[in-house]
Amino acid sequence: MAERLNHSRQLPPGEVTLAEVFKEYHENHGARLRSGPTIKILLRYWLEFWGTASVSDARDVQRQEAFRTFLEAKGLRHNSVNRVLEIGRAALNRAHRRGVIATVPHIHCLEVENLRPMGDPLTVDQLRRLYWQGSEEPHFRLYLLLALGTGGRPEAITTLTWPQVDLERGIINLNPDGRRQTSKRRARVKVGPALIDVLLALPQDTPRVIMFRGRTLGRMVHVWPKARERTKLKGRVNAYSLRHTVASYLREMDVPPWEASHFMGHRMDGHSMTERYTHMSPAYHKNAAAALDGLIRAVLADPLPYEGKQVKFTSERSRAVNAARKASRAKSVPPQELRP
């Protein structure tokens, strides 16, 4: 079915089924995206309700309303229903733009409800408690500083590599070369001297900037519950709290709205070409970088006592030496029956 769409042009909507359009969309576009598995699930809702219906059948407004009722009966919330509708609309519009279908119906989507942020913003005092008392793990503390200095999303921080970091000019490109920008844009940001000093003290021959005992990091889902417990912080305190903290702090420090928006990676229409070169300006993110540099210095000032379990860290070489010593001592101990 999808093969027919690859070689056809301007097909009447009554001769093309929704199933054909969705199959072609997923195979040639959706499956290549990171959200591919989610897209596949969302398209299944369309197929379950519409079955063998044609593209023309989707023009029926009453059936579209029945489809929304069907999704709500499945337990989907308002924004989830909207996401299903948007995926179907995207598939149909793609087929129309590529000239496969002569016309496509208008799919009425819902207005997006304003959702509560995934993480609550934190005060400076809460950040200090989180840094000094949340964990003694170096990778956790480094993650906090990078998140506060860049405003990056969790994955952009944990996957950051050294080629993305320009220590001399104080620029961090959160979007690595070769990665296509998505709707959740990753910015190229200016960072302050406090964070640069922290990075300069690290070995720069590792696969990623943040390493955990010689290994790269995953999603860090296990460290946050322990950090909340140790610091006794209430509410939605997680990795997303840091990004929302940065956005709130930039507003609090009167950073110009356009600069704060650009720093956070929000899309700015009409500047896609010149944006490639703005980081060359000496004034690039000057206010945002200065504000967040002050925030990091406030977090690092006057260490708080750590109240959790003390953790000792040794290098790979030290662990190997210790293991060898234990093995040597084990060989020198006489068997039980020969001991006095």
Coordinates of N, CA and C in Angstrom, one line a residue, residues 250 255-264 268 283-289:
L250 N 16.6 34.1 35.2 CA 16.9 35.1 34.1 C 15.9 36.2 34.1
V255 N 17.2 40.0 32.8 CA 17.8 39.7 31.5 C 16.8 40.0 30.4
P256 N 17.2 40.8 29.4 CA 16.2 41.1 28.3 C 15.5 39.8 27.8
P257 N 14.2 39.9 27.6 CA 13.4 38.8 27.2 C 13.9 38.1 26.0
W258 N 14.3 38.8 25.0 CA 14.8 38.2 23.7 C 16.1 37.4 24.0
E259 N 16.9 37.9 24.9 CA 18.2 37.2 25.2 C 17.9 36.0 26.0
A260 N 17.0 36.1 27.0 CA 16.7 34.9 27.8 C 16.0 33.8 26.9
S261 N 15.2 34.2 26.0 CA 14.5 33.3 25.2 C 15.5 32.6 24.2
H262 N 16.4 33.3 23.7 CA 17.4 32.8 22.8 C 18.3 31.8 23.6
F263 N 18.7 32.2 24.8 CA 19.6 31.4 25.7 C 18.9 30.0 26.0
M264 N 17.6 30.1 26.2 CA 16.9 28.8 26.6 C 16.6 28.0 25.4
M268 N 13.2 31.5 17.4 CA 13.0 32.9 17.1 C 12.9 33.0 15.6
A283 N 29.2 40.4 22.7 CA 28.0 40.6 23.6 C 27.1 39.5 23.7
Y284 N 27.4 38.3 23.0 CA 26.6 37.2 22.9 C 26.2 36.6 24.3
H285 N 24.9 36.6 24.7 CA 24.4 36.1 25.9 C 25.2 36.7 27.1
K286 N 25.6 38.0 27.0 CA 26.4 38.6 28.0 C 25.7 38.7 29.3
N287 N 24.4 39.2 29.3 CA 23.6 39.3 30.5 C 23.2 38.0 31.1
A288 N 22.8 37.0 30.3 CA 22.4 35.7 30.8 C 23.6 35.0 31.4
A289 N 24.8 35.0 30.8 CA 25.9 34.4 31.3 C 26.4 35.0 32.6

